[in-house]
């Protein structure tokens, strides 16, 4: 049974960086990163296919980078220049079939429990 696990969240000051990790996904699955702030909808951030093809939401392009190390089944999300509005619970998710570039939560098959990111001074 697939069980995703996120790690790497924490508290940083504005302008700081964090790298999130996601492990436990199925071989070749598309992996996406999402976030959800209190009172807001879950939003897609980035996704990466089994071959390494990357996709980003416009609001994080240039600040966030997704990468994949297939040998150890880990996907990373490098987040730079974090701002208070980036504060949220961050989740990774897996998709077995379908368009990996489609960053809608409902199209992903399984989610992790999330890791909290807090940006404040």
Tab-separated table of N, CA and C in Angstrom:
chain	number	residue	atom	x	y	z
A	1	UNK	N	0.844	-1.189	0.000
A	1	UNK	CA	0.000	0.000	0.000
A	1	UNK	C	0.880	1.240	0.000
A	2	UNK	N	0.535	2.188	-0.870
A	2	UNK	CA	1.308	3.416	-0.955
A	2	UNK	C	1.017	4.289	0.259
A	3	UNK	N	2.069	4.826	0.847
A	3	UNK	CA	1.904	5.740	1.965
A	3	UNK	C	2.900	6.870	1.804
A	4	UNK	N	2.391	8.033	1.447
A	4	UNK	CA	3.250	9.193	1.260
A	4	UNK	C	3.623	9.826	2.594
A	5	UNK	N	4.839	10.341	2.650
A	5	UNK	CA	5.267	11.041	3.849
A	5	UNK	C	6.030	12.290	3.438
A	6	UNK	N	5.582	13.435	3.944
A	6	UNK	CA	6.257	14.698	3.703
A	6	UNK	C	7.143	15.039	4.896
A	7	UNK	N	8.202	15.766	4.629
A	7	UNK	CA	9.066	16.271	5.689
A	7	UNK	C	9.731	17.547	5.211
A	8	UNK	N	10.337	18.265	6.155
A	8	UNK	CA	11.088	19.460	5.800
A	8	UNK	C	10.395	20.770	6.108
A	9	UNK	N	9.158	20.710	6.579
A	9	UNK	CA	8.469	21.944	6.934
A	9	UNK	C	9.062	22.562	8.186
A	10	UNK	N	8.624	23.767	8.482
A	10	UNK	CA	9.109	24.457	9.667
A	10	UNK	C	8.765	25.918	9.621
A	11	UNK	N	9.421	26.688	10.477
A	11	UNK	CA	9.199	28.132	10.558
A	11	UNK	C	10.420	28.864	10.022
A	12	UNK	N	10.170	29.826	9.152
A	12	UNK	CA	11.245	30.643	8.599
A	12	UNK	C	10.818	32.092	8.575
A	13	UNK	N	11.793	32.966	8.486
A	13	UNK	CA	11.509	34.388	8.346
A	13	UNK	C	11.247	34.711	6.871
A	14	UNK	N	10.547	35.816	6.608
A	14	UNK	CA	10.341	36.223	5.214
A	14	UNK	C	11.671	36.332	4.470
A	15	UNK	N	11.681	35.822	3.256
A	15	UNK	CA	12.897	35.780	2.462
A	15	UNK	C	13.686	34.493	2.615
A	16	UNK	N	13.289	33.667	3.558
A	16	UNK	CA	14.000	32.425	3.803
A	16	UNK	C	13.625	31.325	2.828
A	17	UNK	N	14.332	30.212	2.945
A	17	UNK	CA	14.148	29.079	2.046
A	17	UNK	C	13.869	27.814	2.850
A	18	UNK	N	13.173	26.893	2.224
A	18	UNK	CA	12.949	25.562	2.791
A	18	UNK	C	12.948	24.553	1.657
A	19	UNK	N	13.325	23.325	1.990
A	19	UNK	CA	13.205	22.233	1.020
A	19	UNK	C	12.355	21.131	1.631
A	20	UNK	N	11.255	20.842	0.973
A	20	UNK	CA	10.366	19.782	1.407
A	20	UNK	C	10.707	18.489	0.675
A	21	UNK	N	10.469	17.375	1.355
A	21	UNK	CA	10.705	16.060	0.758
A	21	UNK	C	9.436	15.233	0.814
A	22	UNK	N	9.292	14.373	-0.178
A	22	UNK	CA	8.142	13.468	-0.256
A	22	UNK	C	8.659	12.084	-0.595
A	23	UNK	N	8.322	11.106	0.207
A	23	UNK	CA	8.737	9.729	-0.040
A	23	UNK	C	7.543	8.802	0.062
A	24	UNK	N	7.727	7.570	-0.421
A	24	UNK	CA	6.701	6.548	-0.261
A	24	UNK	C	5.770	6.380	-1.429
A	25	UNK	N	6.086	6.942	-2.581
A	25	UNK	CA	5.175	6.855	-3.713
A	25	UNK	C	5.483	5.656	-4.604
A	26	UNK	N	4.548	5.387	-5.506
A	26	UNK	CA	4.692	4.260	-6.396
A	26	UNK	C	5.638	4.542	-7.548
A	27	UNK	N	6.243	3.500	-8.049
A	27	UNK	CA	7.222	3.609	-9.121
A	27	UNK	C	6.600	4.253	-10.365
A	28	UNK	N	7.208	5.362	-10.809
A	28	UNK	CA	6.755	6.018	-12.025
A	28	UNK	C	5.564	6.937	-11.874
A	29	UNK	N	4.986	7.023	-10.681
A	29	UNK	CA	3.819	7.881	-10.490
A	29	UNK	C	4.179	9.351	-10.661
A	30	UNK	N	3.216	10.093	-11.187
A	30	UNK	CA	3.316	11.549	-11.184
A	30	UNK	C	3.159	12.023	-9.735
A	31	UNK	N	4.010	12.931	-9.307
A	31	UNK	CA	3.947	13.469	-7.942
A	31	UNK	C	3.711	14.972	-8.010
A	32	UNK	N	2.772	15.425	-7.224
A	32	UNK	CA	2.472	16.848	-7.159
A	32	UNK	C	2.603	17.373	-5.744
A	33	UNK	N	2.822	18.670	-5.660
A	33	UNK	CA	2.827	19.373	-4.369
A	33	UNK	C	1.641	20.329	-4.330
A	34	UNK	N	0.964	20.348	-3.196
A	34	UNK	CA	-0.176	21.221	-2.965
A	34	UNK	C	0.011	21.926	-1.626
A	35	UNK	N	-0.775	22.951	-1.412
A	35	UNK	CA	-0.802	23.591	-0.103
A	35	UNK	C	-2.212	24.057	0.201
A	36	UNK	N	-2.464	24.168	1.490
A	36	UNK	CA	-3.774	24.662	1.921
A	36	UNK	C	-3.593	25.506	3.171
A	37	UNK	N	-4.004	26.752	3.070
A	37	UNK	CA	-3.983	27.658	4.203
A	37	UNK	C	-5.356	27.626	4.867
A	38	UNK	N	-5.433	27.985	6.149
A	38	UNK	CA	-6.724	27.973	6.845
A	38	UNK	C	-7.766	28.818	6.115
A	39	UNK	N	-8.923	28.241	5.890
A	39	UNK	CA	-10.006	28.970	5.246
A	39	UNK	C	-9.893	29.090	3.742
A	40	UNK	N	-8.872	28.454	3.163
A	40	UNK	CA	-8.676	28.541	1.711
A	40	UNK	C	-8.741	27.149	1.087
A	41	UNK	N	-8.935	27.151	-0.229
A	41	UNK	CA	-8.946	25.900	-0.986
A	41	UNK	C	-7.512	25.368	-1.125
A	42	UNK	N	-7.445	24.056	-1.303
A	42	UNK	CA	-6.139	23.453	-1.579
A	42	UNK	C	-5.729	23.848	-2.990
A	43	UNK	N	-4.484	24.316	-3.136
A	43	UNK	CA	-4.026	24.750	-4.448
A	43	UNK	C	-2.792	23.979	-4.887
A	44	UNK	N	-2.740	23.700	-6.175
A	44	UNK	CA	-1.604	22.988	-6.724
A	44	UNK	C	-0.429	23.909	-6.947
A	45	UNK	N	0.765	23.394	-6.719
A	45	UNK	CA	1.983	24.188	-6.833
A	45	UNK	C	2.864	23.715	-7.990
A	46	UNK	N	3.144	22.432	-8.014
A	46	UNK	CA	4.047	21.885	-9.024
A	46	UNK	C	3.836	20.382	-9.112
A	47	UNK	N	4.231	19.822	-10.239
A	47	UNK	CA	4.166	18.368	-10.400
A	47	UNK	C	5.342	17.904	-11.234
A	48	UNK	N	5.663	16.623	-11.082
A	48	UNK	CA	6.774	16.052	-11.827
A	48	UNK	C	6.429	14.625	-12.215
A	49	UNK	N	6.674	14.302	-13.476
A	49	UNK	CA	6.384	12.973	-13.963
A	49	UNK	C	7.510	11.991	-13.672
A	50	UNK	N	7.241	10.724	-13.995
A	50	UNK	CA	8.241	9.707	-13.763
A	50	UNK	C	9.523	9.913	-14.553
A	51	UNK	N	9.404	10.591	-15.700
A	51	UNK	CA	10.579	10.852	-16.529
A	51	UNK	C	11.285	12.147	-16.144
A	52	UNK	N	10.716	12.879	-15.194
A	52	UNK	CA	11.326	14.123	-14.738
A	52	UNK	C	10.722	15.380	-15.325
A	53	UNK	N	9.711	15.224	-16.167
A	53	UNK	CA	9.038	16.402	-16.737
A	53	UNK	C	8.384	17.203	-15.627
A	54	UNK	N	8.610	18.534	-15.616
A	54	UNK	CA	8.152	19.398	-14.539
A	54	UNK	C	7.051	20.337	-15.010
A	55	UNK	N	6.193	20.682	-14.070
A	55	UNK	CA	5.109	21.621	-14.343
A	55	UNK	C	4.915	22.497	-13.111
A	56	UNK	N	4.655	23.799	-13.315
A	56	UNK	CA	4.506	24.732	-12.195
A	56	UNK	C	3.257	25.584	-12.363
A	57	UNK	N	2.645	25.890	-11.230
A	57	UNK	CA	1.609	26.914	-11.229
A	57	UNK	C	2.282	28.265	-11.405
A	58	UNK	N	1.586	29.170	-12.064
A	58	UNK	CA	2.195	30.467	-12.374
A	58	UNK	C	2.617	31.222	-11.118
A	59	UNK	N	1.887	31.070	-10.026
A	59	UNK	CA	2.155	31.873	-8.839
A	59	UNK	C	3.376	31.397	-8.060
A	60	UNK	N	3.986	30.276	-8.444
A	60	UNK	CA	5.216	29.842	-7.777
A	60	UNK	C	6.383	29.682	-8.755
A	61	UNK	N	6.089	29.814	-10.050
A	61	UNK	CA	7.143	29.639	-11.044
A	61	UNK	C	8.264	30.644	-10.793
A	62	UNK	N	9.474	30.168	-10.757
A	62	UNK	CA	10.633	31.016	-10.521
A	62	UNK	C	11.069	31.056	-9.059
A	63	UNK	N	10.177	30.719	-8.140
A	63	UNK	CA	10.539	30.668	-6.723
A	63	UNK	C	10.644	29.235	-6.211
A	64	UNK	N	9.788	28.359	-6.719
A	64	UNK	CA	9.764	26.964	-6.271
A	64	UNK	C	10.324	26.075	-7.376
A	65	UNK	N	11.046	25.046	-6.968
A	65	UNK	CA	11.593	24.079	-7.922
A	65	UNK	C	11.296	22.668	-7.439
A	66	UNK	N	10.719	21.874	-8.316
A	66	UNK	CA	10.432	20.482	-7.991
A	66	UNK	C	11.489	19.610	-8.649
A	67	UNK	N	11.890	18.558	-7.938
A	67	UNK	CA	12.880	17.646	-8.499
A	67	UNK	C	12.602	16.241	-7.982
A	68	UNK	N	13.224	15.286	-8.655
A	68	UNK	CA	12.912	13.885	-8.343
A	68	UNK	C	14.195	13.074	-8.386
A	69	UNK	N	14.406	12.251	-7.366
A	69	UNK	CA	15.488	11.282	-7.371
A	69	UNK	C	14.843	9.910	-7.367
A	70	UNK	N	14.739	9.318	-8.545
A	70	UNK	CA	13.997	8.068	-8.667
A	70	UNK	C	14.651	6.928	-7.910
A	71	UNK	N	15.981	6.969	-7.799
A	71	UNK	CA	16.695	5.866	-7.150
A	71	UNK	C	16.250	5.669	-5.709
A	72	UNK	N	15.899	6.766	-5.022
A	72	UNK	CA	15.461	6.619	-3.636
A	72	UNK	C	14.013	7.058	-3.444
A	73	UNK	N	13.274	7.126	-4.525
A	73	UNK	CA	11.837	7.420	-4.470
A	73	UNK	C	11.565	8.665	-3.635
A	74	UNK	N	12.243	9.728	-3.968
A	74	UNK	CA	12.058	10.995	-3.255
A	74	UNK	C	11.813	12.119	-4.247
A	75	UNK	N	10.834	12.935	-3.934
A	75	UNK	CA	10.572	14.158	-4.685
A	75	UNK	C	10.757	15.330	-3.739
A	76	UNK	N	11.441	16.367	-4.226
A	76	UNK	CA	11.724	17.549	-3.419
A	76	UNK	C	10.966	18.751	-3.952
A	77	UNK	N	10.701	19.674	-3.057
A	77	UNK	CA	10.193	20.985	-3.446
A	77	UNK	C	11.074	22.029	-2.768
A	78	UNK	N	11.932	22.647	-3.551
A	78	UNK	CA	12.768	23.726	-3.049
A	78	UNK	C	11.980	25.022	-3.130
A	79	UNK	N	11.832	25.692	-2.002
A	79	UNK	CA	11.042	26.914	-1.943
A	79	UNK	C	11.943	28.058	-1.504
A	80	UNK	N	12.066	29.054	-2.356
A	80	UNK	CA	12.931	30.200	-2.079
A	80	UNK	C	12.115	31.469	-1.907
A	81	UNK	N	12.717	32.434	-1.239
A	81	UNK	CA	12.092	33.757	-1.040
A	81	UNK	C	10.684	33.625	-0.468
A	82	UNK	N	10.556	32.844	0.566
A	82	UNK	CA	9.242	32.611	1.159
A	82	UNK	C	8.691	33.881	1.799
A	83	UNK	N	7.380	34.019	1.692
A	83	UNK	CA	6.681	35.180	2.231
A	83	UNK	C	5.560	34.713	3.147
A	84	UNK	N	5.048	35.594	3.989
A	84	UNK	CA	3.982	35.181	4.917
A	84	UNK	C	2.792	34.522	4.212
A	85	UNK	N	2.505	34.945	3.002
A	85	UNK	CA	1.368	34.358	2.285
A	85	UNK	C	1.633	32.920	1.834
A	86	UNK	N	2.868	32.453	1.985
A	86	UNK	CA	3.189	31.059	1.692
A	86	UNK	C	2.894	30.143	2.882
A	87	UNK	N	2.512	30.729	4.004
A	87	UNK	CA	2.183	29.936	5.184
A	87	UNK	C	0.993	29.036	4.903
A	88	UNK	N	1.170	27.732	5.114
A	88	UNK	CA	0.132	26.751	4.797
A	88	UNK	C	0.611	25.373	5.214
A	89	UNK	N	-0.297	24.421	5.145
A	89	UNK	CA	0.073	23.016	5.231
A	89	UNK	C	0.391	22.568	3.805
A	90	UNK	N	1.526	21.917	3.638
A	90	UNK	CA	1.975	21.481	2.323
A	90	UNK	C	1.851	19.964	2.216
A	91	UNK	N	1.287	19.520	1.103
A	91	UNK	CA	1.032	18.104	0.883
A	91	UNK	C	1.675	17.647	-0.417
A	92	UNK	N	2.147	16.423	-0.424
A	92	UNK	CA	2.472	15.823	-1.717
A	92	UNK	C	1.392	14.795	-2.047
A	93	UNK	N	1.274	14.504	-3.331
A	93	UNK	CA	0.210	13.631	-3.810
A	93	UNK	C	0.709	12.849	-5.004
A	94	UNK	N	0.110	11.682	-5.232
A	94	UNK	CA	0.508	10.833	-6.341
A	94	UNK	C	-0.632	10.572	-7.300
A	95	UNK	N	-0.260	10.462	-8.569
A	95	UNK	CA	-1.242	10.201	-9.617
A	95	UNK	C	-0.722	9.056	-10.464
A	96	UNK	N	-1.497	8.014	-10.622
A	96	UNK	CA	-1.040	6.834	-11.354
A	96	UNK	C	-1.248	6.956	-12.858
A	97	UNK	N	-2.308	7.633	-13.258
A	97	UNK	CA	-2.606	7.784	-14.690
A	97	UNK	C	-3.127	9.180	-14.927
A	98	UNK	N	-3.115	9.603	-16.165
A	98	UNK	CA	-3.653	10.906	-16.511
A	98	UNK	C	-2.569	11.944	-16.685
A	99	UNK	N	-3.017	13.141	-17.007
A	99	UNK	CA	-2.122	14.253	-17.315
A	99	UNK	C	-1.423	14.755	-16.055
A	100	UNK	N	-0.125	14.598	-16.004
A	100	UNK	CA	0.644	15.021	-14.824
A	100	UNK	C	0.648	16.543	-14.690
A	101	UNK	N	0.410	17.235	-15.780
A	101	UNK	CA	0.401	18.681	-15.732
A	101	UNK	C	-0.881	19.282	-15.205
A	102	UNK	N	-1.882	18.436	-14.968
A	102	UNK	CA	-3.171	18.934	-14.507
A	102	UNK	C	-3.157	18.975	-12.986
A	103	UNK	N	-2.962	20.208	-12.425
A	103	UNK	CA	-2.736	20.369	-10.992
A	103	UNK	C	-4.033	20.596	-10.224
A	104	UNK	N	-4.973	19.721	-10.432
A	104	UNK	CA	-6.210	19.756	-9.654
A	104	UNK	C	-6.169	18.604	-8.657
A	105	UNK	N	-6.426	18.924	-7.384
A	105	UNK	CA	-6.305	17.918	-6.331
A	105	UNK	C	-7.162	16.690	-6.604
A	106	UNK	N	-8.323	16.884	-7.192
A	106	UNK	CA	-9.236	15.777	-7.443
A	106	UNK	C	-8.743	14.774	-8.457
A	107	UNK	N	-7.715	15.127	-9.208
A	107	UNK	CA	-7.175	14.207	-10.216
A	107	UNK	C	-6.048	13.343	-9.669
A	108	UNK	N	-5.649	13.592	-8.423
A	108	UNK	CA	-4.594	12.807	-7.783
A	108	UNK	C	-5.220	11.695	-6.950
A	109	UNK	N	-4.526	10.566	-6.911
A	109	UNK	CA	-5.095	9.362	-6.309
A	109	UNK	C	-4.834	9.232	-4.814
A	110	UNK	N	-3.746	9.767	-4.331
A	110	UNK	CA	-3.432	9.614	-2.910
A	110	UNK	C	-2.607	10.799	-2.434
A	111	UNK	N	-2.784	11.152	-1.176
A	111	UNK	CA	-2.130	12.289	-0.547
A	111	UNK	C	-1.408	11.852	0.723
A	112	UNK	N	-0.360	12.614	1.073
A	112	UNK	CA	0.259	12.459	2.366
A	112	UNK	C	-0.493	13.262	3.418
A	113	UNK	N	0.017	13.250	4.630
A	113	UNK	CA	-0.650	13.955	5.729
A	113	UNK	C	-0.247	15.408	5.838
A	114	UNK	N	0.802	15.788	5.166
A	114	UNK	CA	1.191	17.191	5.134
A	114	UNK	C	2.295	17.554	6.101
A	115	UNK	N	2.937	18.681	5.799
A	115	UNK	CA	3.946	19.260	6.670
A	115	UNK	C	3.707	20.765	6.715
A	116	UNK	N	3.759	21.333	7.897
A	116	UNK	CA	3.413	22.748	8.082
A	116	UNK	C	4.589	23.652	7.728
A	117	UNK	N	4.295	24.697	6.982
A	117	UNK	CA	5.265	25.750	6.681
A	117	UNK	C	4.703	27.061	7.207
A	118	UNK	N	5.488	27.728	8.044
A	118	UNK	CA	5.081	29.007	8.616
A	118	UNK	C	6.146	30.042	8.319
A	119	UNK	N	5.731	31.146	7.722
A	119	UNK	CA	6.650	32.227	7.377
A	119	UNK	C	6.212	33.467	8.135
A	120	UNK	N	7.045	33.888	9.064
A	120	UNK	CA	6.718	35.079	9.843
A	120	UNK	C	7.986	35.665	10.421
A	121	UNK	N	7.897	36.953	10.750
A	121	UNK	CA	9.036	37.619	11.354
A	121	UNK	C	8.893	37.659	12.862
